Short mmCIF file of C-alpha atoms in Angstrom, two decimals:
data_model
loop_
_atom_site.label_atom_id
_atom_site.label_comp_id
_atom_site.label_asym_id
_atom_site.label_seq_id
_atom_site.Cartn_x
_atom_site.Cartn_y
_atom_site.Cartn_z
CA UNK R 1 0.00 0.00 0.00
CA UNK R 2 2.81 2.28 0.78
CA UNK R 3 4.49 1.92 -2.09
CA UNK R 4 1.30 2.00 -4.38
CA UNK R 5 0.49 5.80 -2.79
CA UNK R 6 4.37 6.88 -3.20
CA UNK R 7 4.02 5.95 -7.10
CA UNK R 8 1.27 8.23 -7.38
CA UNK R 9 2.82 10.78 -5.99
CA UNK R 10 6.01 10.61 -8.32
CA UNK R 11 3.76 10.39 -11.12
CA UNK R 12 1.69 13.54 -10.57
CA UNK R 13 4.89 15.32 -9.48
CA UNK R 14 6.11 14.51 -13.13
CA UNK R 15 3.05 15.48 -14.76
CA UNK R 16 2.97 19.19 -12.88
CA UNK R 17 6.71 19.67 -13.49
CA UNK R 18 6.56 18.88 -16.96
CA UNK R 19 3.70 21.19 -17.40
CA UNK R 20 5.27 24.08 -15.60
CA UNK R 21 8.42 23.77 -18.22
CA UNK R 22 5.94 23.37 -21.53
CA UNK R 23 4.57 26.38 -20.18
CA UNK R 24 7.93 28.30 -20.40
CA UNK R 25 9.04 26.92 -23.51
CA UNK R 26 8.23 28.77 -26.83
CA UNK R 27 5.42 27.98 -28.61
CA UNK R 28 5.76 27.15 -32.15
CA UNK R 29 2.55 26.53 -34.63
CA UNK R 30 2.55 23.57 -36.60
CA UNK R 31 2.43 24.26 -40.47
CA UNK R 32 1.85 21.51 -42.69
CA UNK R 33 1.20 21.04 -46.21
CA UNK R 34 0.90 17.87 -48.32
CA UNK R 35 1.32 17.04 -52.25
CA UNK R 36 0.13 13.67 -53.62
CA UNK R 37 -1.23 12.65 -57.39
CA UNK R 38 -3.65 10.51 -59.04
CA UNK R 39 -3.50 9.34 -62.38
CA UNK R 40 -2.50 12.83 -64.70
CA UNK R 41 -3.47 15.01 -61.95
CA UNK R 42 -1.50 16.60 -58.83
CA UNK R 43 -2.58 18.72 -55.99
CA UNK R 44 -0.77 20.30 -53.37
CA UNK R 45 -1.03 22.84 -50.65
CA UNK R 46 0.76 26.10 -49.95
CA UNK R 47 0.81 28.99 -46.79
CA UNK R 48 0.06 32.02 -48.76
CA UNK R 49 0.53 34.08 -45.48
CA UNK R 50 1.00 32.82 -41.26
CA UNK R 51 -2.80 31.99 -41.40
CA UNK R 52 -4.40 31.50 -44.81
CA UNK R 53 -3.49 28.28 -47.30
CA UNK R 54 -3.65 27.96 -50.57
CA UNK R 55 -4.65 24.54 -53.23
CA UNK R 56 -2.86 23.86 -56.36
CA UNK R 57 -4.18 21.42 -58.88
CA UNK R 58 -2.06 20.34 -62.25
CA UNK R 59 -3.30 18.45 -65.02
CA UNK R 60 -0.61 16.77 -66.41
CA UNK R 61 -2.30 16.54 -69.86
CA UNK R 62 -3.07 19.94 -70.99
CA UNK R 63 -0.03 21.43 -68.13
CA UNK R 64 -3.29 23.77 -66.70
CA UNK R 65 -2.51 24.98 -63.28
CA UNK R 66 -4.52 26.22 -61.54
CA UNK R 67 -4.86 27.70 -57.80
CA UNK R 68 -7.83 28.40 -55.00
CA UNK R 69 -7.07 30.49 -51.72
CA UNK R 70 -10.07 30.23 -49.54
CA UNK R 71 -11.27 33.12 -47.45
CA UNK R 72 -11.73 32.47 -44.30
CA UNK R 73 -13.62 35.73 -43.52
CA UNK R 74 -16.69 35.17 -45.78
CA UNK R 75 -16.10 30.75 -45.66
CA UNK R 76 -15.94 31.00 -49.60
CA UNK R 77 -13.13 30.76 -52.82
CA UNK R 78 -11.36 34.53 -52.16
CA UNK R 79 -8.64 34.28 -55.08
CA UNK R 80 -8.52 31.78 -57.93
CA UNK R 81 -5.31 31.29 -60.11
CA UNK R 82 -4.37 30.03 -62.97
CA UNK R 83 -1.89 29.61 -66.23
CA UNK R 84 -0.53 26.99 -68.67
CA UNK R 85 2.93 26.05 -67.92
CA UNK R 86 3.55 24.31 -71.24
CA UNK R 87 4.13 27.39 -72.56
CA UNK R 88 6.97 28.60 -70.12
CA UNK R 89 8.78 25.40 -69.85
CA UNK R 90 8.66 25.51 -74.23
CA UNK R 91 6.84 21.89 -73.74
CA UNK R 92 5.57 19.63 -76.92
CA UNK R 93 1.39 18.94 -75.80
CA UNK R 94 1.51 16.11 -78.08
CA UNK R 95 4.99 14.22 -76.46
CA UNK R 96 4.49 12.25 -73.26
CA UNK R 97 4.98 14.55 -70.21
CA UNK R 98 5.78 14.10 -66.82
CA UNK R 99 5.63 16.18 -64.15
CA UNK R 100 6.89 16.75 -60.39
CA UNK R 101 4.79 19.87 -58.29
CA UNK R 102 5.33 20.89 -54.97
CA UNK R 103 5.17 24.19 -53.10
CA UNK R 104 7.51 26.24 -50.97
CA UNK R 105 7.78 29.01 -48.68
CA UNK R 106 9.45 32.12 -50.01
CA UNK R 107 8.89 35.89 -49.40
CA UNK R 108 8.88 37.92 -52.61
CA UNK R 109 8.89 41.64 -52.44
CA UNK R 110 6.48 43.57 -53.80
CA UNK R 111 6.50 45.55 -57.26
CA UNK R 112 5.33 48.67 -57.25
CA UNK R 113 1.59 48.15 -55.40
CA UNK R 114 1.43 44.38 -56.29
CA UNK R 115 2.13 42.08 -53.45
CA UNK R 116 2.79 38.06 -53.53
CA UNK R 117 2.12 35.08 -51.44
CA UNK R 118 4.61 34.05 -49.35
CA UNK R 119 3.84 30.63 -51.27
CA UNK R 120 5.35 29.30 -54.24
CA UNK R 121 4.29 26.80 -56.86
CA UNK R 122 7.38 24.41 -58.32
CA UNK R 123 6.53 22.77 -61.17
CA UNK R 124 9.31 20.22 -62.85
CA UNK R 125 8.53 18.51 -66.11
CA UNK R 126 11.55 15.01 -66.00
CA UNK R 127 11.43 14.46 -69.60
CA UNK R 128 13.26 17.87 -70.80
CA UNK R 129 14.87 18.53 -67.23
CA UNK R 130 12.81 21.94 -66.88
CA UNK R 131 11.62 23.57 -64.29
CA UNK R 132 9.36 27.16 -63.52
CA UNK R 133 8.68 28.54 -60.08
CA UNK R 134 5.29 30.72 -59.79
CA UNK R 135 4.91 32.99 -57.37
CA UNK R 136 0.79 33.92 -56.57
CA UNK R 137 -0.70 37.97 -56.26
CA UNK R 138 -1.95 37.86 -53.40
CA UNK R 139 -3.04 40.95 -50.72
CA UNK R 140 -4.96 39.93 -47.40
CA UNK R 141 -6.82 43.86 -47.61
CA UNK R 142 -8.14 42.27 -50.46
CA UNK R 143 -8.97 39.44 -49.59
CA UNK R 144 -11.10 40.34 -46.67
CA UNK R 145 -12.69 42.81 -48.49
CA UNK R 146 -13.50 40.87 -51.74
CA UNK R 147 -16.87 38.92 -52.10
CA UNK R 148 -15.13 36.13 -53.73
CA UNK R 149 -14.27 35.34 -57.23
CA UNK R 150 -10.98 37.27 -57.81
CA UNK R 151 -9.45 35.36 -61.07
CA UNK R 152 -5.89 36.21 -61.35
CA UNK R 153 -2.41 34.36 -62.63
CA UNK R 154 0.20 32.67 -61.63
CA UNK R 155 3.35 35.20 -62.41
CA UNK R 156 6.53 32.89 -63.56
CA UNK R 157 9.48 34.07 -61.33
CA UNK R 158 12.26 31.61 -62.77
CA UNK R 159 11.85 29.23 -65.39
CA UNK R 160 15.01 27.22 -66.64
CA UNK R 161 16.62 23.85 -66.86
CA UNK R 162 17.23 21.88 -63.81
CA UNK R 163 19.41 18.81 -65.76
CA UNK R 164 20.34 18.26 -69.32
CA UNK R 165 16.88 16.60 -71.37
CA UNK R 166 16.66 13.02 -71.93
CA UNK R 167 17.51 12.20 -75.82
CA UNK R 168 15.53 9.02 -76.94
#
């Protein structure tokens, strides 16, 4: 009996010790986001600022991408995005393609009154070792302001080779 009452005591000692030091430590938010693919399609997820996230979709057929940030304000699509990347990675439609996506953090300074994301979109094509990186407008003012349905595109901020094409 003695022994059963002492290892309660330890134990609760432990538990109010350890949450007296969590409580001192620094508290760091957890920011995930996630990129799988199905068939010819991708999708992906991207912090456009500290609270707001953004969904990319390719379709690895016709190289559309295209982009949703949700407003949280009004519970609706705020900004929609979208461009053709076959175009800026000088792709053939009718050879096989295939693509890698993902997203990245990266803060891009402004130009002039147009802000960015702090999100970017990578998009890697294997077959002729090229790569762009889009960067999305984005402004929280106008965000929280809009009533949804803001169409804009994805601006290219580097576009080049990443590896020498594959010759068949």
């Amino acid at each position: 009996m003695f022994m059963s009452s002492r290892k309660w005591i330890w134990i609760s000692a432990g538990l109010i010790v350890g949450l007296v030091i969590g409580g001192f430590l620094p508290h760091a938010p957890l920011h995930a986001v996630a990129t799988d693919r199905q068939d010819n399609y991708a999708i992906a997820t991207g912090h456009v600022d500290a609270e707001i996230e953004g969904v990319f979709f390719l379709d690895m057929l016709t190289g559309d991408l295209k982009g949703a940030v949700v407003n949280p304000y009004k519970r609706g699509i705020g900004f929609t995005y979208a461009i053709n990347v076959l175009k800026h990675l000088e792709l053939d439609a009718s050879k096989a393609m295939k693509f890698l996506m993902v997203t990245g953090d990266m803060e891009v300074r402004p130009q002039g009154s147009m802000q960015y994301a702090q999100c970017v979109v990578y998009i890697a094509e294997v077959n002729s070792g090229r790569m762009a990186c889009y960067v999305l407008p984005f402004n929280r003012g106008a965000l929280t302001n809009s009533n949804g349905g803001i169409e804009l595109e994805f601006v290219p901020l580097f576009v080049g080779p990443f590896r020498q094409p594959i010759v068949r």
